[in-house]
Amino acid sequence: MKKVAIIMGSDSDLPVVKKAAEVLKGFGVPFEMRVLSAHRCAADVAEFAKNAENDGIGVIIAAAGKAAHLAGAIAGQTPLPVIGIPVKASALEGIDALLSTVQMPAGVPVATVAIDGSANAAYLAVQILALSDAKLMDKLKAYRAEQAAKVLEADKKIRQTAAEMQSV
Ligand code: RP5
């Protein structure tokens, strides 16, 4: 199976990014994690992005805060799908990173998740890899079924509570 690369702009992003790694681990998807900054070490970002396809990477997750150019800078240098996580890291509460990550020009997309939405970045990466991996697709379907069952169980309880509240 191809691996997922999780790149963060600073090690201060790790508390947010950790959740993505946990989700990937849960699905048995191999991943690597790196700290690379579009602004502080641009040449290293370029080297990573240019080699990613040949390094067995299938999807790239890039997390950054403030003027978050990391995901876009990577996307511009690889044909691999890039998922951006805008990180809440400044007085602007992540809106700065969200707009910097999501507003890509046509032809160079970054699939942007919610501010600090690292779990969904990983789920989306799993969905992409599952397109060419039947076992992973089965795991994904099982996870979705489990999620639905939990909600329906909660629904059953809340309906019972509502009925009890009105029976006296
Ligand atoms: C961004 O600036 C990083 O992704 C991080 O979210 C933010 C702050 O970085 P540090 O100053 O904590 O290294 O580039």
PDB file of C-alpha atoms and ligand atoms in Angstrom:
ATOM      1  CA  MET A   1       0.000   0.000   0.000  1.00  0.00           C
ATOM      2  CA  LYS A   2       1.189   3.531  -0.718  1.00  0.00           C
ATOM      3  CA  LYS A   3       1.910   5.620   2.359  1.00  0.00           C
ATOM      4  CA  VAL A   4       0.572   8.963   3.525  1.00  0.00           C
ATOM      5  CA  ALA A   5       2.997  11.801   4.186  1.00  0.00           C
ATOM      6  CA  ILE A   6       1.949  14.108   6.989  1.00  0.00           C
ATOM      7  CA  ILE A   7       3.871  17.372   6.758  1.00  0.00           C
ATOM      8  CA  MET A   8       3.558  20.143   9.343  1.00  0.00           C
ATOM      9  CA  GLY A   9       4.893  23.677   9.105  1.00  0.00           C
ATOM     10  CA  SER A  10       6.230  23.645  12.667  1.00  0.00           C
ATOM     11  CA  ASP A  11       6.534  21.157  15.504  1.00  0.00           C
ATOM     12  CA  SER A  12       4.093  23.458  17.329  1.00  0.00           C
ATOM     13  CA  ASP A  13       1.431  22.011  14.962  1.00  0.00           C
ATOM     14  CA  LEU A  14       1.935  18.491  16.343  1.00  0.00           C
ATOM     15  CA  PRO A  15      -0.895  18.527  18.933  1.00  0.00           C
ATOM     16  CA  VAL A  16      -3.358  19.164  16.079  1.00  0.00           C
ATOM     17  CA  VAL A  17      -1.717  16.839  13.556  1.00  0.00           C
ATOM     18  CA  LYS A  18      -1.461  13.897  15.970  1.00  0.00           C
ATOM     19  CA  LYS A  19      -5.127  12.996  15.454  1.00  0.00           C
ATOM     20  CA  ALA A  20      -4.491  12.405  11.722  1.00  0.00           C
ATOM     21  CA  ALA A  21      -1.703   9.966  12.565  1.00  0.00           C
ATOM     22  CA  GLU A  22      -3.961   8.144  15.049  1.00  0.00           C
ATOM     23  CA  VAL A  23      -6.728   7.727  12.440  1.00  0.00           C
ATOM     24  CA  LEU A  24      -4.260   6.368   9.868  1.00  0.00           C
ATOM     25  CA  LYS A  25      -2.825   3.965  12.443  1.00  0.00           C
ATOM     26  CA  GLY A  26      -6.363   2.739  13.185  1.00  0.00           C
ATOM     27  CA  PHE A  27      -6.827   1.803   9.528  1.00  0.00           C
ATOM     28  CA  GLY A  28      -3.365   0.242   9.256  1.00  0.00           C
ATOM     29  CA  VAL A  29      -2.267   2.837   6.699  1.00  0.00           C
ATOM     30  CA  PRO A  30       1.513   3.457   6.727  1.00  0.00           C
ATOM     31  CA  PHE A  31       2.583   7.068   7.158  1.00  0.00           C
ATOM     32  CA  GLU A  32       5.600   9.275   7.616  1.00  0.00           C
ATOM     33  CA  MET A  33       5.644  12.574   9.504  1.00  0.00           C
ATOM     34  CA  ARG A  34       7.898  15.543   8.839  1.00  0.00           C
ATOM     35  CA  VAL A  35       8.326  19.167   9.883  1.00  0.00           C
ATOM     36  CA  LEU A  36       8.958  21.339   6.805  1.00  0.00           C
ATOM     37  CA  SER A  37       8.195  25.034   6.480  1.00  0.00           C
ATOM     38  CA  ALA A  38       7.224  26.711   3.202  1.00  0.00           C
ATOM     39  CA  HIS A  39       8.816  29.901   4.511  1.00  0.00           C
ATOM     40  CA  ARG A  40      11.693  28.776   6.723  1.00  0.00           C
ATOM     41  CA  CYS A  41      13.083  25.931   4.549  1.00  0.00           C
ATOM     42  CA  ALA A  42      11.457  26.338   1.124  1.00  0.00           C
ATOM     43  CA  ALA A  43      14.157  24.368  -0.716  1.00  0.00           C
ATOM     44  CA  ASP A  44      13.551  21.311   1.489  1.00  0.00           C
ATOM     45  CA  VAL A  45       9.811  21.525   0.845  1.00  0.00           C
ATOM     46  CA  ALA A  46      10.543  21.548  -2.902  1.00  0.00           C
ATOM     47  CA  GLU A  47      12.838  18.538  -2.595  1.00  0.00           C
ATOM     48  CA  PHE A  48      10.230  16.592  -0.615  1.00  0.00           C
ATOM     49  CA  ALA A  49       7.428  17.455  -3.059  1.00  0.00           C
ATOM     50  CA  LYS A  50       9.418  16.593  -6.181  1.00  0.00           C
ATOM     51  CA  ASN A  51      10.489  13.192  -4.785  1.00  0.00           C
ATOM     52  CA  ALA A  52       7.172  12.249  -3.131  1.00  0.00           C
ATOM     53  CA  GLU A  53       5.743  10.249  -6.046  1.00  0.00           C
ATOM     54  CA  ASN A  54       8.902   8.115  -6.357  1.00  0.00           C
ATOM     55  CA  ASP A  55       9.131   7.693  -2.589  1.00  0.00           C
ATOM     56  CA  GLY A  56       5.986   5.522  -2.435  1.00  0.00           C
ATOM     57  CA  ILE A  57       3.711   8.275  -1.180  1.00  0.00           C
ATOM     58  CA  GLY A  58       0.084   8.226  -2.376  1.00  0.00           C
ATOM     59  CA  VAL A  59      -1.453  11.160  -0.534  1.00  0.00           C
ATOM     60  CA  ILE A  60       0.070  14.176   1.199  1.00  0.00           C
ATOM     61  CA  ILE A  61      -1.479  15.870   4.232  1.00  0.00           C
ATOM     62  CA  ALA A  62      -0.026  19.329   4.916  1.00  0.00           C
ATOM     63  CA  ALA A  63      -0.830  21.251   8.111  1.00  0.00           C
ATOM     64  CA  ALA A  64       0.135  24.866   8.735  1.00  0.00           C
ATOM     65  CA  GLY A  65      -1.051  27.930  10.595  1.00  0.00           C
ATOM     66  CA  LYS A  66      -0.937  31.706  10.037  1.00  0.00           C
ATOM     67  CA  ALA A  67       0.001  32.557   6.386  1.00  0.00           C
ATOM     68  CA  ALA A  68      -0.334  28.866   5.555  1.00  0.00           C
ATOM     69  CA  HIS A  69       1.350  28.329   2.195  1.00  0.00           C
ATOM     70  CA  LEU A  70       2.715  24.842   2.874  1.00  0.00           C
ATOM     71  CA  ALA A  71      -0.069  22.768   1.272  1.00  0.00           C
ATOM     72  CA  GLY A  72      -0.186  24.995  -1.812  1.00  0.00           C
ATOM     73  CA  ALA A  73       3.588  25.061  -2.197  1.00  0.00           C
ATOM     74  CA  ILE A  74       3.655  21.252  -2.110  1.00  0.00           C
ATOM     75  CA  ALA A  75       0.654  20.899  -4.452  1.00  0.00           C
ATOM     76  CA  GLY A  76       2.396  23.060  -7.034  1.00  0.00           C
ATOM     77  CA  GLN A  77       5.295  20.619  -7.228  1.00  0.00           C
ATOM     78  CA  THR A  78       3.642  17.193  -7.290  1.00  0.00           C
ATOM     79  CA  PRO A  79       0.738  15.538  -9.114  1.00  0.00           C
ATOM     80  CA  LEU A  80      -0.209  13.654  -5.909  1.00  0.00           C
ATOM     81  CA  PRO A  81      -3.406  14.669  -4.095  1.00  0.00           C
ATOM     82  CA  VAL A  82      -2.736  17.180  -1.303  1.00  0.00           C
ATOM     83  CA  ILE A  83      -5.032  17.663   1.687  1.00  0.00           C
ATOM     84  CA  GLY A  84      -4.575  20.883   3.649  1.00  0.00           C
ATOM     85  CA  ILE A  85      -5.234  21.320   7.366  1.00  0.00           C
ATOM     86  CA  PRO A  86      -5.488  24.979   8.395  1.00  0.00           C
ATOM     87  CA  VAL A  87      -4.143  25.208  11.959  1.00  0.00           C
ATOM     88  CA  LYS A  88      -5.426  27.672  14.570  1.00  0.00           C
ATOM     89  CA  ALA A  89      -2.117  29.305  15.522  1.00  0.00           C
ATOM     90  CA  SER A  90      -2.635  33.061  15.705  1.00  0.00           C
ATOM     91  CA  ALA A  91      -4.849  35.904  16.920  1.00  0.00           C
ATOM     92  CA  LEU A  92      -6.988  35.296  13.815  1.00  0.00           C
ATOM     93  CA  GLU A  93      -8.075  31.890  15.213  1.00  0.00           C
ATOM     94  CA  GLY A  94      -7.190  29.914  12.070  1.00  0.00           C
ATOM     95  CA  ILE A  95      -9.252  31.974   9.613  1.00  0.00           C
ATOM     96  CA  ASP A  96      -5.931  33.253   8.207  1.00  0.00           C
ATOM     97  CA  ALA A  97      -4.686  29.693   7.626  1.00  0.00           C
ATOM     98  CA  LEU A  98      -8.053  28.544   6.237  1.00  0.00           C
ATOM     99  CA  LEU A  99      -8.132  31.256   3.575  1.00  0.00           C
ATOM    100  CA  SER A 100      -4.434  30.824   2.739  1.00  0.00           C
ATOM    101  CA  THR A 101      -4.912  27.069   2.266  1.00  0.00           C
ATOM    102  CA  VAL A 102      -8.247  26.918   0.481  1.00  0.00           C
ATOM    103  CA  GLN A 103      -7.935  29.668  -2.136  1.00  0.00           C
ATOM    104  CA  MET A 104      -5.875  27.795  -4.713  1.00  0.00           C
ATOM    105  CA  PRO A 105      -5.794  28.706  -8.401  1.00  0.00           C
ATOM    106  CA  ALA A 106      -7.488  26.367 -10.894  1.00  0.00           C
ATOM    107  CA  GLY A 107      -5.350  23.369 -11.844  1.00  0.00           C
ATOM    108  CA  VAL A 108      -3.548  23.099  -8.499  1.00  0.00           C
ATOM    109  CA  PRO A 109      -6.150  22.010  -5.927  1.00  0.00           C
ATOM    110  CA  VAL A 110      -5.676  21.568  -2.199  1.00  0.00           C
ATOM    111  CA  ALA A 111      -8.529  19.619  -0.591  1.00  0.00           C
ATOM    112  CA  THR A 112      -8.942  21.752   2.506  1.00  0.00           C
ATOM    113  CA  VAL A 113     -10.554  20.419   5.678  1.00  0.00           C
ATOM    114  CA  ALA A 114     -11.888  22.439   8.626  1.00  0.00           C
ATOM    115  CA  ILE A 115      -9.658  24.506  10.910  1.00  0.00           C
ATOM    116  CA  ASP A 116      -7.776  21.925  13.043  1.00  0.00           C
ATOM    117  CA  GLY A 117      -9.714  19.227  11.149  1.00  0.00           C
ATOM    118  CA  SER A 118      -6.912  16.710  11.113  1.00  0.00           C
ATOM    119  CA  ALA A 119      -9.110  13.627  11.650  1.00  0.00           C
ATOM    120  CA  ASN A 120     -11.030  14.366   8.463  1.00  0.00           C
ATOM    121  CA  ALA A 121      -7.774  14.922   6.580  1.00  0.00           C
ATOM    122  CA  ALA A 122      -6.814  11.366   7.487  1.00  0.00           C
ATOM    123  CA  TYR A 123     -10.255   9.915   6.683  1.00  0.00           C
ATOM    124  CA  LEU A 124     -10.101  11.587   3.259  1.00  0.00           C
ATOM    125  CA  ALA A 125      -6.609  10.177   2.680  1.00  0.00           C
ATOM    126  CA  VAL A 126      -7.926   6.714   3.589  1.00  0.00           C
ATOM    127  CA  GLN A 127     -10.828   7.146   1.144  1.00  0.00           C
ATOM    128  CA  ILE A 128      -8.406   8.064  -1.659  1.00  0.00           C
ATOM    129  CA  LEU A 129      -6.120   5.087  -0.983  1.00  0.00           C
ATOM    130  CA  ALA A 130      -9.135   2.768  -0.634  1.00  0.00           C
ATOM    131  CA  LEU A 131     -10.030   3.378  -4.296  1.00  0.00           C
ATOM    132  CA  SER A 132      -7.207   1.021  -5.253  1.00  0.00           C
ATOM    133  CA  ASP A 133      -7.222  -1.213  -2.147  1.00  0.00           C
ATOM    134  CA  ALA A 134     -10.260  -3.463  -1.638  1.00  0.00           C
ATOM    135  CA  LYS A 135      -9.319  -4.455   1.938  1.00  0.00           C
ATOM    136  CA  LEU A 136      -9.001  -0.834   2.985  1.00  0.00           C
ATOM    137  CA  MET A 137     -12.369  -0.085   1.346  1.00  0.00           C
ATOM    138  CA  ASP A 138     -13.941  -2.888   3.423  1.00  0.00           C
ATOM    139  CA  LYS A 139     -12.446  -1.378   6.606  1.00  0.00           C
ATOM    140  CA  LEU A 140     -13.807   2.025   5.640  1.00  0.00           C
ATOM    141  CA  LYS A 141     -17.299   0.613   5.066  1.00  0.00           C
ATOM    142  CA  ALA A 142     -17.159  -1.225   8.399  1.00  0.00           C
ATOM    143  CA  TYR A 143     -16.146   2.011  10.145  1.00  0.00           C
ATOM    144  CA  ARG A 144     -19.036   3.894   8.535  1.00  0.00           C
ATOM    145  CA  ALA A 145     -21.507   1.172   9.562  1.00  0.00           C
ATOM    146  CA  GLU A 146     -20.193   1.283  13.146  1.00  0.00           C
ATOM    147  CA  GLN A 147     -20.551   5.089  13.169  1.00  0.00           C
ATOM    148  CA  ALA A 148     -24.160   4.852  11.947  1.00  0.00           C
ATOM    149  CA  ALA A 149     -24.989   2.168  14.539  1.00  0.00           C
ATOM    150  CA  LYS A 150     -23.704   4.421  17.352  1.00  0.00           C
ATOM    151  CA  VAL A 151     -25.887   7.322  16.234  1.00  0.00           C
ATOM    152  CA  LEU A 152     -28.959   5.102  15.932  1.00  0.00           C
ATOM    153  CA  GLU A 153     -28.310   3.690  19.409  1.00  0.00           C
ATOM    154  CA  ALA A 154     -28.133   7.265  20.774  1.00  0.00           C
ATOM    155  CA  ASP A 155     -31.345   8.063  18.880  1.00  0.00           C
ATOM    156  CA  LYS A 156     -33.102   5.093  20.488  1.00  0.00           C
ATOM    157  CA  LYS A 157     -32.057   6.258  23.971  1.00  0.00           C
ATOM    158  CA  ILE A 158     -33.049   9.886  23.426  1.00  0.00           C
ATOM    159  CA  ARG A 159     -36.463   8.891  22.074  1.00  0.00           C
ATOM    160  CA  GLN A 160     -36.991   6.749  25.167  1.00  0.00           C
ATOM    161  CA  THR A 161     -35.927   9.651  27.404  1.00  0.00           C
ATOM    162  CA  ALA A 162     -38.389  11.957  25.639  1.00  0.00           C
ATOM    163  CA  ALA A 163     -41.188   9.428  26.072  1.00  0.00           C
ATOM    164  CA  GLU A 164     -40.377   8.971  29.793  1.00  0.00           C
ATOM    165  CA  MET A 165     -40.314  12.742  30.374  1.00  0.00           C
ATOM    166  CA  GLN A 166     -43.852  12.999  29.054  1.00  0.00           C
ATOM    167  CA  SER A 167     -45.327   9.924  30.719  1.00  0.00           C
ATOM    168  CA  VAL A 168     -45.704  11.528  34.173  1.00  0.00           C
TER     169      VAL A 168
HETATM  170  C1  RP5 B   1       3.220  28.205  10.701  1.00  0.00           C
HETATM  171  O1  RP5 B   1       3.320  29.143  11.705  1.00  0.00           O
HETATM  172  C2  RP5 B   1       3.318  26.870  11.376  1.00  0.00           C
HETATM  173  O2  RP5 B   1       2.653  25.880  10.619  1.00  0.00           O
HETATM  174  C3  RP5 B   1       2.660  27.113  12.702  1.00  0.00           C
HETATM  175  O3  RP5 B   1       1.273  26.785  12.677  1.00  0.00           O
HETATM  176  C4  RP5 B   1       2.798  28.614  12.903  1.00  0.00           C
HETATM  177  C5  RP5 B   1       3.666  28.986  14.061  1.00  0.00           C
HETATM  178  O4  RP5 B   1       4.924  28.359  13.927  1.00  0.00           O
HETATM  179  P1  RP5 B   1       6.009  28.473  15.095  1.00  0.00           P
HETATM  180  O5  RP5 B   1       6.375  29.912  15.174  1.00  0.00           O
HETATM  181  O6  RP5 B   1       5.326  27.949  16.343  1.00  0.00           O
HETATM  182  O7  RP5 B   1       7.161  27.596  14.652  1.00  0.00           O
HETATM  183  O8  RP5 B   1       4.178  28.353   9.726  1.00  0.00           O
END
